[in-house]
XYZ file of C-alpha atoms in Angstrom:
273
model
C 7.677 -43.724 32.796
C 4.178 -42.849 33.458
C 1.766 -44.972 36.124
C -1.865 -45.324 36.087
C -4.575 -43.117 36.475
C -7.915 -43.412 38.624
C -9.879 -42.680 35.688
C -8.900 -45.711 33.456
C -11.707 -48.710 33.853
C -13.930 -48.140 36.720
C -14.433 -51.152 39.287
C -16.065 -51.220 42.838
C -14.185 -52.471 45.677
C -16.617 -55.396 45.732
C -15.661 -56.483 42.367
C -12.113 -56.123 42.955
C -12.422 -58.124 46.050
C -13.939 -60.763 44.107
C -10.946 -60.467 41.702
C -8.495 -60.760 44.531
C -10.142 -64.404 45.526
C -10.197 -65.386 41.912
C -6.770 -65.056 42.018
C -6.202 -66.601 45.050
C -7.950 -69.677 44.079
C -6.036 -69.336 40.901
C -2.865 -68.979 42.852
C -3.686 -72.497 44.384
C -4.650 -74.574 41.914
C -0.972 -73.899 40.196
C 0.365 -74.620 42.989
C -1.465 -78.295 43.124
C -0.303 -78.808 39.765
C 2.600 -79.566 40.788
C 0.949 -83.162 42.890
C 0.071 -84.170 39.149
C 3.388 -83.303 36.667
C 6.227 -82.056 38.373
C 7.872 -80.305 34.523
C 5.422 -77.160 34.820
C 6.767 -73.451 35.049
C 5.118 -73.002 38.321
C 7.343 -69.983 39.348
C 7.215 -68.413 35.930
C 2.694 -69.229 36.406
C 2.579 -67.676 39.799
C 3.889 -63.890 38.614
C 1.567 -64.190 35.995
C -1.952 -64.661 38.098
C -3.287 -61.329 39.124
C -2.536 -60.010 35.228
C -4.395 -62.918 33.811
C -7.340 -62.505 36.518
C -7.728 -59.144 35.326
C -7.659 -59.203 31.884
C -9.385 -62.386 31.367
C -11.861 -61.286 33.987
C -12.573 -57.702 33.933
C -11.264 -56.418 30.573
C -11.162 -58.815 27.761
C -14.559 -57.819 25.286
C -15.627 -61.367 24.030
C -17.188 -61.956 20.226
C -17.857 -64.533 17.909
C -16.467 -61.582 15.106
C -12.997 -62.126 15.238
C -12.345 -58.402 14.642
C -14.459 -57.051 17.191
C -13.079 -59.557 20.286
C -10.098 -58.808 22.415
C -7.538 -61.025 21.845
C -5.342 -62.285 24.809
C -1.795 -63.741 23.554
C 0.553 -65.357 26.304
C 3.317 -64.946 24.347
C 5.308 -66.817 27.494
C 3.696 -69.485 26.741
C 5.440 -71.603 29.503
C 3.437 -69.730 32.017
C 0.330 -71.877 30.576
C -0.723 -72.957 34.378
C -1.413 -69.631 35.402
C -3.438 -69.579 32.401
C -5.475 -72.571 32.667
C -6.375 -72.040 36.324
C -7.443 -68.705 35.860
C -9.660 -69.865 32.318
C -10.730 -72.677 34.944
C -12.368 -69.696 37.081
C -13.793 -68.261 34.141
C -16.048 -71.251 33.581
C -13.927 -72.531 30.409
C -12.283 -75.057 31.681
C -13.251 -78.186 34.059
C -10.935 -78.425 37.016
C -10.172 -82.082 36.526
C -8.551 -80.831 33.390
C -5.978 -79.200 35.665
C -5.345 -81.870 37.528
C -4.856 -83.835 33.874
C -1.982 -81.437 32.556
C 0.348 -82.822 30.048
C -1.448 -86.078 30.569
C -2.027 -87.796 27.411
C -5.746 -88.314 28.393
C -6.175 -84.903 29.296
C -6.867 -81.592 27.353
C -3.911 -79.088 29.012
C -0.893 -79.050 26.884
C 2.423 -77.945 28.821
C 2.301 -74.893 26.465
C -1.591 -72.804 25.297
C -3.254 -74.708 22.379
C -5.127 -73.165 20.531
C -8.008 -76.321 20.447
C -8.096 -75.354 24.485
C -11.097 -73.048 25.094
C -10.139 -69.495 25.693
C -6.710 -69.832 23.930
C -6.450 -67.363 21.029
C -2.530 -68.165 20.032
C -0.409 -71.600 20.284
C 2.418 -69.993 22.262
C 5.830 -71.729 23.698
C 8.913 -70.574 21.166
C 9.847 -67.297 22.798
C 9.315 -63.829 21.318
C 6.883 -64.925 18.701
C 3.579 -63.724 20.265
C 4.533 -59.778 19.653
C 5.144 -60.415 15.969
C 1.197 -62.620 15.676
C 0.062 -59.961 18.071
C 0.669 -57.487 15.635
C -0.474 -58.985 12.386
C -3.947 -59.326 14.531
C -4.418 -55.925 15.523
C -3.232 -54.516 11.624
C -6.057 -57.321 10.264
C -8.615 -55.622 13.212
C -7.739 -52.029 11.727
C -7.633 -53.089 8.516
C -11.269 -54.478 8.967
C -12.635 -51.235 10.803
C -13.032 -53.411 14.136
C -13.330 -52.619 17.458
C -11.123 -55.572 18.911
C -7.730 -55.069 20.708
C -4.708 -57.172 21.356
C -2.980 -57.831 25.035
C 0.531 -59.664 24.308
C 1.682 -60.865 27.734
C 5.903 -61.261 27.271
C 9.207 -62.038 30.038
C 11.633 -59.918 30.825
C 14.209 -62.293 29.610
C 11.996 -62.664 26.449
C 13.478 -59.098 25.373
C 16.924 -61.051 24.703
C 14.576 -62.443 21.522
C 15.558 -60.196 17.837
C 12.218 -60.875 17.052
C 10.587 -58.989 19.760
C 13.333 -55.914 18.641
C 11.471 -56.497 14.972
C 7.993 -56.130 15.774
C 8.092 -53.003 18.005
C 9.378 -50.918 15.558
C 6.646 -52.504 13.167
C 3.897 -51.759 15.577
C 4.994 -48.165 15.785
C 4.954 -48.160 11.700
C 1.657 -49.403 11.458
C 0.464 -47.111 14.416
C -1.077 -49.566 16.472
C -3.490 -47.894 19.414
C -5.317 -51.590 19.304
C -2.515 -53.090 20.589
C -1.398 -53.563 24.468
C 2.195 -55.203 25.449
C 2.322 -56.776 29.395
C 6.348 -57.111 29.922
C 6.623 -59.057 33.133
C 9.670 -57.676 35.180
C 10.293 -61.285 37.731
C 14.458 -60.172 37.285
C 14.869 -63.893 36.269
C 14.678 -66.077 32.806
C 15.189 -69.168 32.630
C 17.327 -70.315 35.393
C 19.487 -67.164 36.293
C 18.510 -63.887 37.767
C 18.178 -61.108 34.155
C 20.828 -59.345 35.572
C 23.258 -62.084 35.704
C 22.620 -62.764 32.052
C 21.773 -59.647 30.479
C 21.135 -56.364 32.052
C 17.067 -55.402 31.454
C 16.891 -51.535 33.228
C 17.346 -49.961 29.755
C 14.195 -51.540 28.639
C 11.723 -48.860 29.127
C 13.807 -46.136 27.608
C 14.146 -48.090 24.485
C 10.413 -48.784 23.759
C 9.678 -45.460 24.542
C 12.875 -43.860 22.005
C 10.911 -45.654 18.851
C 7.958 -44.259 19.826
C 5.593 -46.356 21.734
C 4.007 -45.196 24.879
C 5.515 -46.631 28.579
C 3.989 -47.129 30.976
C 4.373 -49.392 34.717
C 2.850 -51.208 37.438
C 2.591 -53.632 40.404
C 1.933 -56.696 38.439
C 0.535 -58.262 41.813
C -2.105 -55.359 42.293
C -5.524 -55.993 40.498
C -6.532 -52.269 40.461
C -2.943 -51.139 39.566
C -3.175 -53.728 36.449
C -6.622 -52.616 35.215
C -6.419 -48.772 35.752
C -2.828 -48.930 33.977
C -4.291 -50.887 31.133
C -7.284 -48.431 31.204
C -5.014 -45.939 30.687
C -2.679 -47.475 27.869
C -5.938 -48.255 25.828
C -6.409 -44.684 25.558
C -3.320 -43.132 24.030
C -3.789 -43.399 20.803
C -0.437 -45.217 20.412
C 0.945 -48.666 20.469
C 1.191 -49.003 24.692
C 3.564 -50.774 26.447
C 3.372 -51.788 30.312
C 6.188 -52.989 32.167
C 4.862 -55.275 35.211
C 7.309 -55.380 37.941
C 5.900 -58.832 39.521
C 8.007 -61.559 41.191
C 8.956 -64.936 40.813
C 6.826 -67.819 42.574
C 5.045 -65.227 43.782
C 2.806 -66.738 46.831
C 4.685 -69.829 46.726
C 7.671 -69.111 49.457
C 9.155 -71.900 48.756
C 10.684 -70.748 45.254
C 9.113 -66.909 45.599
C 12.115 -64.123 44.281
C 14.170 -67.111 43.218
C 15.550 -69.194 40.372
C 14.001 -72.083 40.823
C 10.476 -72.699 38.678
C 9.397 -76.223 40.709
C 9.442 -78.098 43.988
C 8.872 -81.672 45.332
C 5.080 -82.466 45.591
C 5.247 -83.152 48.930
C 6.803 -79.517 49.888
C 3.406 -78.293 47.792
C 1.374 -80.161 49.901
C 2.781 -78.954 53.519
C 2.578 -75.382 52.002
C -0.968 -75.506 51.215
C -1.978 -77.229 54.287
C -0.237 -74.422 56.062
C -1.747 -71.702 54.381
């Protein structure tokens, strides 16, 4: 499995400081969700920030051609917190939207919308967003344009056929527009992977029908872009496995099972930090 160079996408150490408190603020504001609707995937949101923060914020190309913009696809589409707060920081949301989430007055659905700014796919059924991922990037070749395609997946997303499907199709259609994010948190749902089904053999697989593999620390900025910097230029369909962690920043929940806690434990843990 290879890692990522230092001469991916270039960014100053003032940027990526900048990044780093994006995040942070991100990393928050999912956090205070929780005051507001108490159903959100906060654990499954919080390994998700730093990825998000970079793409959305240092690599995504935006235009109104729909062949020549990057197209992000959160294909776990229950990590749609992380999402929002981070599209909040961009400018594209308001931040009394956050606080409105899954209120029937309010624009945030539970799951990405596509009628929500900054959304490019309606995500939430598991293992679809590789398949739409790749029917973008084969309409983007097929139109001679520059844009590319990020799919952000789980780990315990891999359990879905579908997934299985598309990579092979990817490879077919040979792909080099088109970037898959697997998050490695070791849990889905509400048991560690490894208690349901084993995940290590992951890598080797991709790799075996031909895409290109590559890893790392989904919780370093730099290590995110300069990996994706890298993947962008293989000439392949890339794949990047994330390792990242549960509820990370949260100790309450971090490296566990559980997605959620009581409002009031949010509250004492942001006072406190």
């Amino acid at each position: 499995m290879e890692k990522g160079g230092r001469d991916g996408i270039p960014i100053s150490i003032e940027e990526l400081n900048k990044l780093k408190e994006v995040a942070d603020r991100a990393r928050k504001n999912v956090i205070r969700m929780q005051f507001y609707d108490q159903s959100i995937h906060v654990g499954s949101s919080l390994s998700s920030i730093e990825i998000l923060t970079a793409l959305e914020l240092k690599i995504l190309r935006d235009s109104n051609d729909p062949v020549n913009k990057d197209w992000l696809i959160l294909s776990k589409g229950h990590a749609a917190p992380a999402l929002y707060a981070v599209l909040h920081e961009k400018g594209l949301i308001k931040e009394e939207e956050l606080w409105k989430i899954q209120d029937i007055s309010g624009l945030l659905q539970g799951h990405p919308e596509t009628f929500i700014p900054g959304v490019d796919m309606s995500t939430g059924s598991l293992g679809q967003g590789l398949s739409f991922g790749i029917g973008v990037a084969t309409g983007i070749k097929m139109a001679k344009g520059t844009g590319r395609v990020f799919v952000i997946m789980g780990d315990g997303e891999q359990d879905e056929g579908e997934v299985w499907e598309a990579m092979t199709h990817a490879v077919a259609r040979n792909l080099d527009n088109l970037v898959a994010i697997i998050e490695m948190n070791g849990f889905q749902l509400d048991e560690s992977t490894k208690n349901v089904k084993p995940k290590e053999f992951l890598p080797e697989v991709w790799r075996a029908v031909g895409w290109r593999v590559f890893n790392c620390d989904g919780h370093d900025i730099a290590s995110v872009i300069s990996t994706v910097g890298e993947a962008l230029k293989t000439g392949k369909p890339a794949v990047i496995f994330a390792e990242t962690k549960r509820g990370k920043g949260f100790t309450p929940i971090e490296n566990t099972k559980r997605q959620r806690t009581v409002p009031d434990v949010a509250r004492q843990f942001l006072l406190n930090s």
